[in-house]
Amino acid sequence: MSRLTRRTLLVGCAVLAAPQVLPAFARSSVADDRDASTAAYDTLLARYVVPGKDGVTRVRYAAWRANDADLQDLNAFIGAQSNLSPSTFDAATAFAYWANLYNALTLRVVLRAYPVSTIKSIKSTGTGFDLKAFSGPWRTKLVEIEGVPMSLDDIEHGTMRPTFGDPRVHYAVNCASIGCPNLVGTAWRAATLDADLDAAARAYVNHPRGAAVSDGGSLEVSSLYKWYKEDFGSSDKGVIRHLQDFATEPLASALSGVSRIGGYDYDWSLNDA
């Protein structure tokens, strides 16, 4: 069963106490209020996020870009989230908060630059001499949370991954690309977070862009499992064990005879409907 740690939730802040290991996501004392605050965001996702017959969720960016009212609603949602204090939230509510904020910011970044063929063509700004700024928008400071300017990298790699220690972070945040785990069509919620994260993991693992075993027995997986291998056990065997945790048939049987990863792949094409 997955584990979650309680730590200080802002990048750059010191850990103030030893983390507590929780058996699962706890029901948040403020979850009802937080869920209500995502209502407008839910409406936007329902309007523009569309599941494809190929199992890949896409976004109707052109239609959204053409709707000024909905662009303003997205801005308003991000603004409202930036006025909250996630350091006061319990672990599940904080996880949902950061994942929703990350995805909303990514949507806004793409919408402002649209049309683009890949998010990687949107360069980071205000970073000084940073070679990684040329590979995408993830270094740009996009929002201020509790007085701390934050980029997408700050949210995912500086906050969510070290704070929660849960590989399912990678199924919660969306990088606006075909190769990425799907952008879910509703906001993440504390009350159903564990089950929803498991569902997102299963959807990705059992899709060919997540993992596939060839007729010859070679396992090809998403490059996500290479880039963040330390989150999945730090070895091929660790990644395979993670895949087995979420695999259904026929992948589950195919993985039983696999001991190493044969290749990696990732599609950076924009998840444009």
C-alpha positions as a Markdown table, in Angstrom:
| # | Residue | x | y | z |
|---|---|---|---|---|
| 1 | Met | 0.0 | 0.0 | 0.0 |
| 2 | Ser | 1.2 | 3.4 | -0.8 |
| 3 | Arg | 2.6 | 5.7 | 1.9 |
| 4 | Leu | 2.4 | 9.4 | 2.3 |
| 5 | Thr | 4.6 | 11.6 | 4.5 |
| 6 | Arg | 3.6 | 14.9 | 6.2 |
| 7 | Arg | 6.3 | 17.5 | 5.7 |
| 8 | Thr | 6.5 | 21.2 | 5.2 |
| 9 | Leu | 4.8 | 21.7 | 1.9 |
| 10 | Leu | 6.6 | 24.7 | 0.4 |
| 11 | Val | 9.8 | 24.4 | -1.7 |
| 12 | Gly | 12.8 | 26.0 | 0.0 |
| 13 | Cys | 11.3 | 25.7 | 3.5 |
| 14 | Ala | 13.0 | 23.6 | 6.1 |
| 15 | Val | 11.3 | 20.5 | 7.4 |
| 16 | Leu | 10.1 | 21.5 | 10.8 |
| 17 | Ala | 9.3 | 18.1 | 12.3 |
| 18 | Ala | 10.0 | 14.4 | 11.6 |
| 19 | Pro | 7.6 | 13.2 | 8.9 |
| 20 | Gln | 4.7 | 10.9 | 9.9 |
| 21 | Val | 4.1 | 7.9 | 7.7 |
| 22 | Leu | 0.4 | 7.5 | 7.0 |
| 23 | Pro | -1.1 | 4.1 | 5.9 |
| 24 | Ala | -3.2 | 5.9 | 3.2 |
| 25 | Phe | -4.5 | 9.4 | 2.5 |
| 26 | Ala | -6.5 | 10.7 | 5.4 |
| 27 | Arg | -9.8 | 12.3 | 5.1 |
| 28 | Ser | -9.2 | 16.0 | 5.2 |
| 29 | Ser | -10.9 | 18.2 | 7.8 |
| 30 | Val | -11.1 | 20.9 | 5.1 |
| 31 | Ala | -11.8 | 18.7 | 2.1 |
| 32 | Asp | -15.4 | 19.8 | 1.7 |
| 33 | Asp | -14.4 | 23.4 | 1.4 |
| 34 | Arg | -11.5 | 22.6 | -0.9 |
| 35 | Asp | -13.7 | 20.5 | -3.1 |
| 36 | Ala | -16.2 | 23.3 | -3.4 |
| 37 | Ser | -13.4 | 25.7 | -4.4 |
| 38 | Thr | -12.7 | 23.5 | -7.5 |
| 39 | Ala | -16.2 | 23.7 | -8.9 |
| 40 | Ala | -15.3 | 26.2 | -11.6 |
| 41 | Tyr | -12.2 | 24.3 | -12.6 |
| 42 | Asp | -14.3 | 21.1 | -12.8 |
| 43 | Thr | -16.6 | 22.9 | -15.2 |
| 44 | Leu | -13.7 | 23.9 | -17.4 |
| 45 | Leu | -12.3 | 20.4 | -17.4 |
| 46 | Ala | -15.7 | 18.9 | -18.3 |
| 47 | Arg | -16.0 | 21.4 | -21.2 |
| 48 | Tyr | -12.6 | 21.0 | -22.8 |
| 49 | Val | -11.0 | 17.7 | -21.7 |
| 50 | Val | -12.1 | 14.8 | -24.0 |
| 51 | Pro | -11.2 | 11.1 | -23.7 |
| 52 | Gly | -10.0 | 9.6 | -27.0 |
| 53 | Lys | -10.9 | 6.2 | -28.4 |
| 54 | Asp | -7.2 | 5.4 | -28.3 |
| 55 | Gly | -7.2 | 5.8 | -24.5 |
| 56 | Val | -5.4 | 9.2 | -24.6 |
| 57 | Thr | -7.2 | 12.2 | -23.1 |
| 58 | Arg | -6.8 | 15.4 | -25.1 |
| 59 | Val | -7.7 | 19.1 | -24.6 |
| 60 | Arg | -9.7 | 21.3 | -27.0 |
| 61 | Tyr | -7.2 | 24.1 | -26.7 |
| 62 | Ala | -8.4 | 26.0 | -29.8 |
| 63 | Ala | -12.0 | 26.2 | -28.5 |
| 64 | Trp | -10.7 | 27.2 | -25.0 |
| 65 | Arg | -8.4 | 29.8 | -26.4 |
| 66 | Ala | -11.3 | 31.3 | -28.3 |
| 67 | Asn | -13.5 | 31.7 | -25.2 |
| 68 | Asp | -12.4 | 34.7 | -23.2 |
| 69 | Ala | -14.8 | 34.0 | -20.3 |
| 70 | Asp | -13.4 | 30.5 | -19.8 |
| 71 | Leu | -9.8 | 31.9 | -20.0 |
| 72 | Gln | -10.7 | 34.3 | -17.2 |
| 73 | Asp | -12.3 | 31.5 | -15.2 |
| 74 | Leu | -9.0 | 29.6 | -15.4 |
| 75 | Asn | -7.1 | 32.7 | -14.3 |
| 76 | Ala | -9.6 | 33.1 | -11.4 |
| 77 | Phe | -9.2 | 29.5 | -10.3 |
| 78 | Ile | -5.4 | 29.9 | -10.2 |
| 79 | Gly | -5.7 | 33.2 | -8.4 |
| 80 | Ala | -8.0 | 31.7 | -5.8 |
| 81 | Gln | -5.6 | 28.8 | -5.2 |
| 82 | Ser | -2.7 | 31.1 | -4.8 |
| 83 | Asn | -4.5 | 32.8 | -1.9 |
| 84 | Leu | -4.7 | 29.5 | 0.1 |
| 85 | Ser | -2.1 | 28.2 | 2.6 |
| 86 | Pro | -1.3 | 24.6 | 1.7 |
| 87 | Ser | 1.2 | 24.3 | 4.6 |
| 88 | Thr | -1.9 | 24.1 | 6.8 |
| 89 | Phe | -3.5 | 21.3 | 4.9 |
| 90 | Asp | -3.4 | 17.6 | 5.8 |
| 91 | Ala | -1.5 | 15.4 | 3.4 |
| 92 | Ala | -4.3 | 14.3 | 1.1 |
| 93 | Thr | -5.7 | 17.8 | 0.7 |
| 94 | Ala | -2.2 | 19.2 | 0.0 |
| 95 | Phe | -1.6 | 16.5 | -2.6 |
| 96 | Ala | -4.8 | 17.3 | -4.4 |
| 97 | Tyr | -4.1 | 21.0 | -4.1 |
| 98 | Trp | -0.7 | 20.9 | -5.7 |
| 99 | Ala | -1.7 | 18.5 | -8.4 |
| 100 | Asn | -4.7 | 20.7 | -9.4 |
| 101 | Leu | -2.5 | 23.8 | -9.3 |
| 102 | Tyr | 0.2 | 22.2 | -11.5 |
| 103 | Asn | -2.3 | 21.1 | -14.1 |
| 104 | Ala | -4.2 | 24.4 | -14.2 |
| 105 | Leu | -0.9 | 26.3 | -14.6 |
| 106 | Thr | 0.2 | 23.9 | -17.4 |
| 107 | Leu | -3.1 | 24.5 | -19.2 |
| 108 | Arg | -2.7 | 28.2 | -18.9 |
| 109 | Val | 0.9 | 28.1 | -20.2 |
| 110 | Val | -0.2 | 26.2 | -23.3 |
| 111 | Leu | -3.3 | 28.3 | -23.9 |
| 112 | Arg | -1.3 | 31.5 | -23.8 |
| 113 | Ala | 1.2 | 30.1 | -26.3 |
| 114 | Tyr | -1.3 | 28.2 | -28.5 |
| 115 | Pro | -1.0 | 27.1 | -31.3 |
| 116 | Val | 2.1 | 25.0 | -30.6 |
| 117 | Ser | 2.9 | 21.4 | -31.6 |
| 118 | Thr | 4.6 | 20.6 | -28.3 |
| 119 | Ile | 4.9 | 22.1 | -24.9 |
| 120 | Lys | 8.7 | 21.9 | -25.3 |
| 121 | Ser | 8.6 | 24.7 | -27.8 |
| 122 | Ile | 7.5 | 27.1 | -24.9 |
| 123 | Lys | 10.7 | 28.3 | -23.3 |
| 124 | Ser | 11.2 | 29.3 | -19.7 |
| 125 | Thr | 11.8 | 32.9 | -19.0 |
| 126 | Gly | 13.3 | 34.9 | -16.1 |
| 127 | Thr | 15.7 | 32.1 | -15.2 |
| 128 | Gly | 19.1 | 33.7 | -16.1 |
| 129 | Phe | 21.6 | 31.3 | -17.6 |
| 130 | Asp | 19.8 | 28.0 | -17.3 |
| 131 | Leu | 20.2 | 25.5 | -20.1 |
| 132 | Lys | 17.1 | 23.7 | -19.0 |
| 133 | Ala | 15.1 | 26.8 | -19.6 |
| 134 | Phe | 15.4 | 26.1 | -23.4 |
| 135 | Ser | 13.7 | 22.7 | -23.1 |
| 136 | Gly | 10.3 | 23.8 | -21.9 |
| 137 | Pro | 8.3 | 26.2 | -19.6 |
| 138 | Trp | 8.9 | 24.3 | -16.4 |
| 139 | Arg | 11.5 | 26.8 | -14.9 |
| 140 | Thr | 9.4 | 30.0 | -15.2 |
| 141 | Lys | 8.0 | 31.3 | -11.9 |
| 142 | Leu | 4.3 | 31.2 | -12.6 |
| 143 | Val | 2.6 | 31.7 | -9.2 |
| 144 | Glu | 3.4 | 32.8 | -5.7 |
| 145 | Ile | 2.2 | 30.5 | -2.8 |
| 146 | Glu | 2.6 | 31.7 | 0.8 |
| 147 | Gly | 5.1 | 34.3 | -0.4 |
| 148 | Val | 7.2 | 31.8 | -2.4 |
| 149 | Pro | 7.5 | 32.3 | -6.2 |
| 150 | Met | 7.0 | 28.8 | -7.8 |
| 151 | Ser | 7.6 | 27.2 | -11.1 |
| 152 | Leu | 6.1 | 23.9 | -12.4 |
| 153 | Asp | 9.5 | 22.3 | -11.5 |
| 154 | Asp | 9.2 | 23.7 | -8.0 |
| 155 | Ile | 5.8 | 22.2 | -7.6 |
| 156 | Glu | 6.5 | 18.7 | -8.9 |
| 157 | His | 10.2 | 18.2 | -8.1 |
| 158 | Gly | 10.7 | 20.6 | -5.2 |
| 159 | Thr | 7.4 | 20.0 | -3.4 |
| 160 | Met | 5.3 | 17.0 | -4.4 |
| 161 | Arg | 8.0 | 14.3 | -5.0 |
| 162 | Pro | 10.0 | 15.0 | -1.9 |
| 163 | Thr | 7.1 | 15.7 | 0.4 |
| 164 | Phe | 4.8 | 12.8 | -0.5 |
| 165 | Gly | 7.3 | 10.2 | -1.5 |
| 166 | Asp | 4.6 | 8.6 | -3.7 |
| 167 | Pro | 5.4 | 7.5 | -7.3 |
| 168 | Arg | 1.7 | 8.2 | -8.2 |
| 169 | Val | 2.7 | 11.9 | -8.3 |
| 170 | His | 3.7 | 11.1 | -11.9 |
| 171 | Tyr | 0.1 | 10.0 | -12.7 |
| 172 | Ala | -1.4 | 13.1 | -11.1 |
| 173 | Val | 0.4 | 15.9 | -12.9 |
| 174 | Asn | 0.1 | 16.3 | -16.7 |
| 175 | Cys | 2.7 | 17.8 | -19.0 |
| 176 | Ala | 0.3 | 18.5 | -21.9 |
| 177 | Ser | 1.8 | 15.7 | -24.0 |
| 178 | Ile | 0.5 | 12.5 | -25.7 |
| 179 | Gly | 3.2 | 10.5 | -23.8 |
| 180 | Cys | 2.2 | 11.8 | -20.4 |
| 181 | Pro | -0.3 | 10.1 | -18.1 |
| 182 | Asn | -3.8 | 11.4 | -18.9 |
| 183 | Leu | -5.1 | 14.7 | -17.6 |
| 184 | Val | -8.1 | 13.6 | -15.6 |
| 185 | Gly | -11.4 | 15.2 | -16.4 |
| 186 | Thr | -12.2 | 16.3 | -12.9 |
| 187 | Ala | -10.2 | 18.0 | -10.1 |
| 188 | Trp | -8.3 | 15.9 | -7.7 |
| 189 | Arg | -10.1 | 15.5 | -4.4 |
| 190 | Ala | -8.8 | 14.5 | -1.0 |
| 191 | Ala | -11.8 | 12.4 | -0.2 |
| 192 | Thr | -11.2 | 10.0 | -3.2 |
| 193 | Leu | -7.6 | 10.6 | -3.8 |
| 194 | Asp | -6.1 | 7.2 | -3.1 |
| 195 | Ala | -8.6 | 5.4 | -5.4 |
| 196 | Asp | -8.4 | 8.0 | -8.1 |
| 197 | Leu | -4.6 | 7.9 | -8.1 |
| 198 | Asp | -4.7 | 4.1 | -8.4 |
| 199 | Ala | -7.1 | 4.4 | -11.3 |
| 200 | Ala | -4.8 | 6.9 | -13.1 |
| 201 | Ala | -1.9 | 4.6 | -12.6 |
| 202 | Arg | -3.7 | 1.6 | -14.0 |
| 203 | Ala | -4.9 | 3.6 | -17.0 |
| 204 | Tyr | -1.3 | 4.6 | -17.8 |
| 205 | Val | 0.5 | 1.4 | -17.0 |
| 206 | Asn | -2.0 | -0.7 | -19.1 |
| 207 | His | -1.8 | 1.6 | -22.1 |
| 208 | Pro | 0.9 | 0.9 | -24.7 |
| 209 | Arg | 2.5 | 4.3 | -24.1 |
| 210 | Gly | 3.0 | 3.3 | -20.4 |
| 211 | Ala | 4.2 | -0.3 | -20.9 |
| 212 | Ala | 4.1 | -2.9 | -23.6 |
| 213 | Val | 5.7 | -6.4 | -24.0 |
| 214 | Ser | 6.5 | -7.4 | -27.6 |
| 215 | Asp | 5.8 | -10.9 | -29.0 |
| 216 | Gly | 9.5 | -11.5 | -28.5 |
| 217 | Gly | 9.2 | -10.7 | -24.8 |
| 218 | Ser | 10.9 | -7.3 | -24.8 |
| 219 | Leu | 9.5 | -4.7 | -22.4 |
| 220 | Glu | 9.3 | -1.2 | -23.7 |
| 221 | Val | 8.1 | 1.5 | -21.2 |
| 222 | Ser | 7.6 | 5.2 | -21.0 |
| 223 | Ser | 10.7 | 7.3 | -20.6 |
| 224 | Leu | 9.0 | 8.6 | -17.5 |
| 225 | Tyr | 10.2 | 5.4 | -15.8 |
| 226 | Lys | 13.8 | 6.2 | -16.8 |
| 227 | Trp | 13.8 | 9.9 | -15.9 |
| 228 | Tyr | 12.4 | 9.2 | -12.5 |
| 229 | Lys | 13.6 | 5.7 | -11.9 |
| 230 | Glu | 14.5 | 6.5 | -8.3 |
| 231 | Asp | 10.8 | 7.0 | -7.6 |
| 232 | Phe | 10.0 | 3.5 | -8.9 |
| 233 | Gly | 12.6 | 1.5 | -7.0 |
| 234 | Ser | 15.8 | 2.8 | -8.7 |
| 235 | Ser | 16.2 | -0.3 | -10.9 |
| 236 | Asp | 14.6 | -2.2 | -13.8 |
| 237 | Lys | 13.3 | -4.7 | -11.3 |
| 238 | Gly | 11.8 | -1.9 | -9.2 |
| 239 | Val | 10.0 | -0.4 | -12.2 |
| 240 | Ile | 8.7 | -3.8 | -13.2 |
| 241 | Arg | 7.4 | -4.4 | -9.7 |
| 242 | His | 5.6 | -1.1 | -9.8 |
| 243 | Leu | 4.1 | -2.0 | -13.2 |
| 244 | Gln | 2.9 | -5.3 | -11.8 |
| 245 | Asp | 1.2 | -3.5 | -9.0 |
| 246 | Phe | -1.1 | -1.9 | -11.5 |
| 247 | Ala | -1.1 | -4.2 | -14.5 |
| 248 | Thr | -4.2 | -6.0 | -15.6 |
| 249 | Glu | -4.5 | -8.7 | -18.3 |
| 250 | Pro | -2.9 | -9.2 | -20.7 |
| 251 | Leu | -0.1 | -7.1 | -19.5 |
| 252 | Ala | 0.1 | -8.7 | -16.1 |
| 253 | Ser | 0.8 | -12.2 | -17.6 |
| 254 | Ala | 3.3 | -10.7 | -20.1 |
| 255 | Leu | 5.2 | -9.0 | -17.3 |
| 256 | Ser | 5.6 | -12.3 | -15.3 |
| 257 | Gly | 8.3 | -13.4 | -17.8 |
| 258 | Val | 10.2 | -10.1 | -17.9 |
| 259 | Ser | 13.3 | -9.3 | -15.8 |
| 260 | Arg | 14.6 | -6.2 | -17.6 |
| 261 | Ile | 13.5 | -3.2 | -19.6 |
| 262 | Gly | 14.3 | -3.4 | -23.3 |
| 263 | Gly | 13.6 | 0.2 | -24.3 |
| 264 | Tyr | 12.0 | 3.6 | -23.5 |
| 265 | Asp | 9.8 | 5.9 | -25.6 |
| 266 | Tyr | 7.9 | 9.1 | -25.1 |
| 267 | Asp | 5.7 | 11.2 | -27.4 |
| 268 | Trp | 6.1 | 15.0 | -26.7 |
| 269 | Ser | 3.3 | 15.9 | -29.2 |
| 270 | Leu | 0.8 | 18.3 | -27.7 |
| 271 | Asn | -2.3 | 16.5 | -26.3 |
| 272 | Asp | -4.5 | 18.6 | -28.6 |
| 273 | Ala | -8.0 | 17.5 | -29.6 |
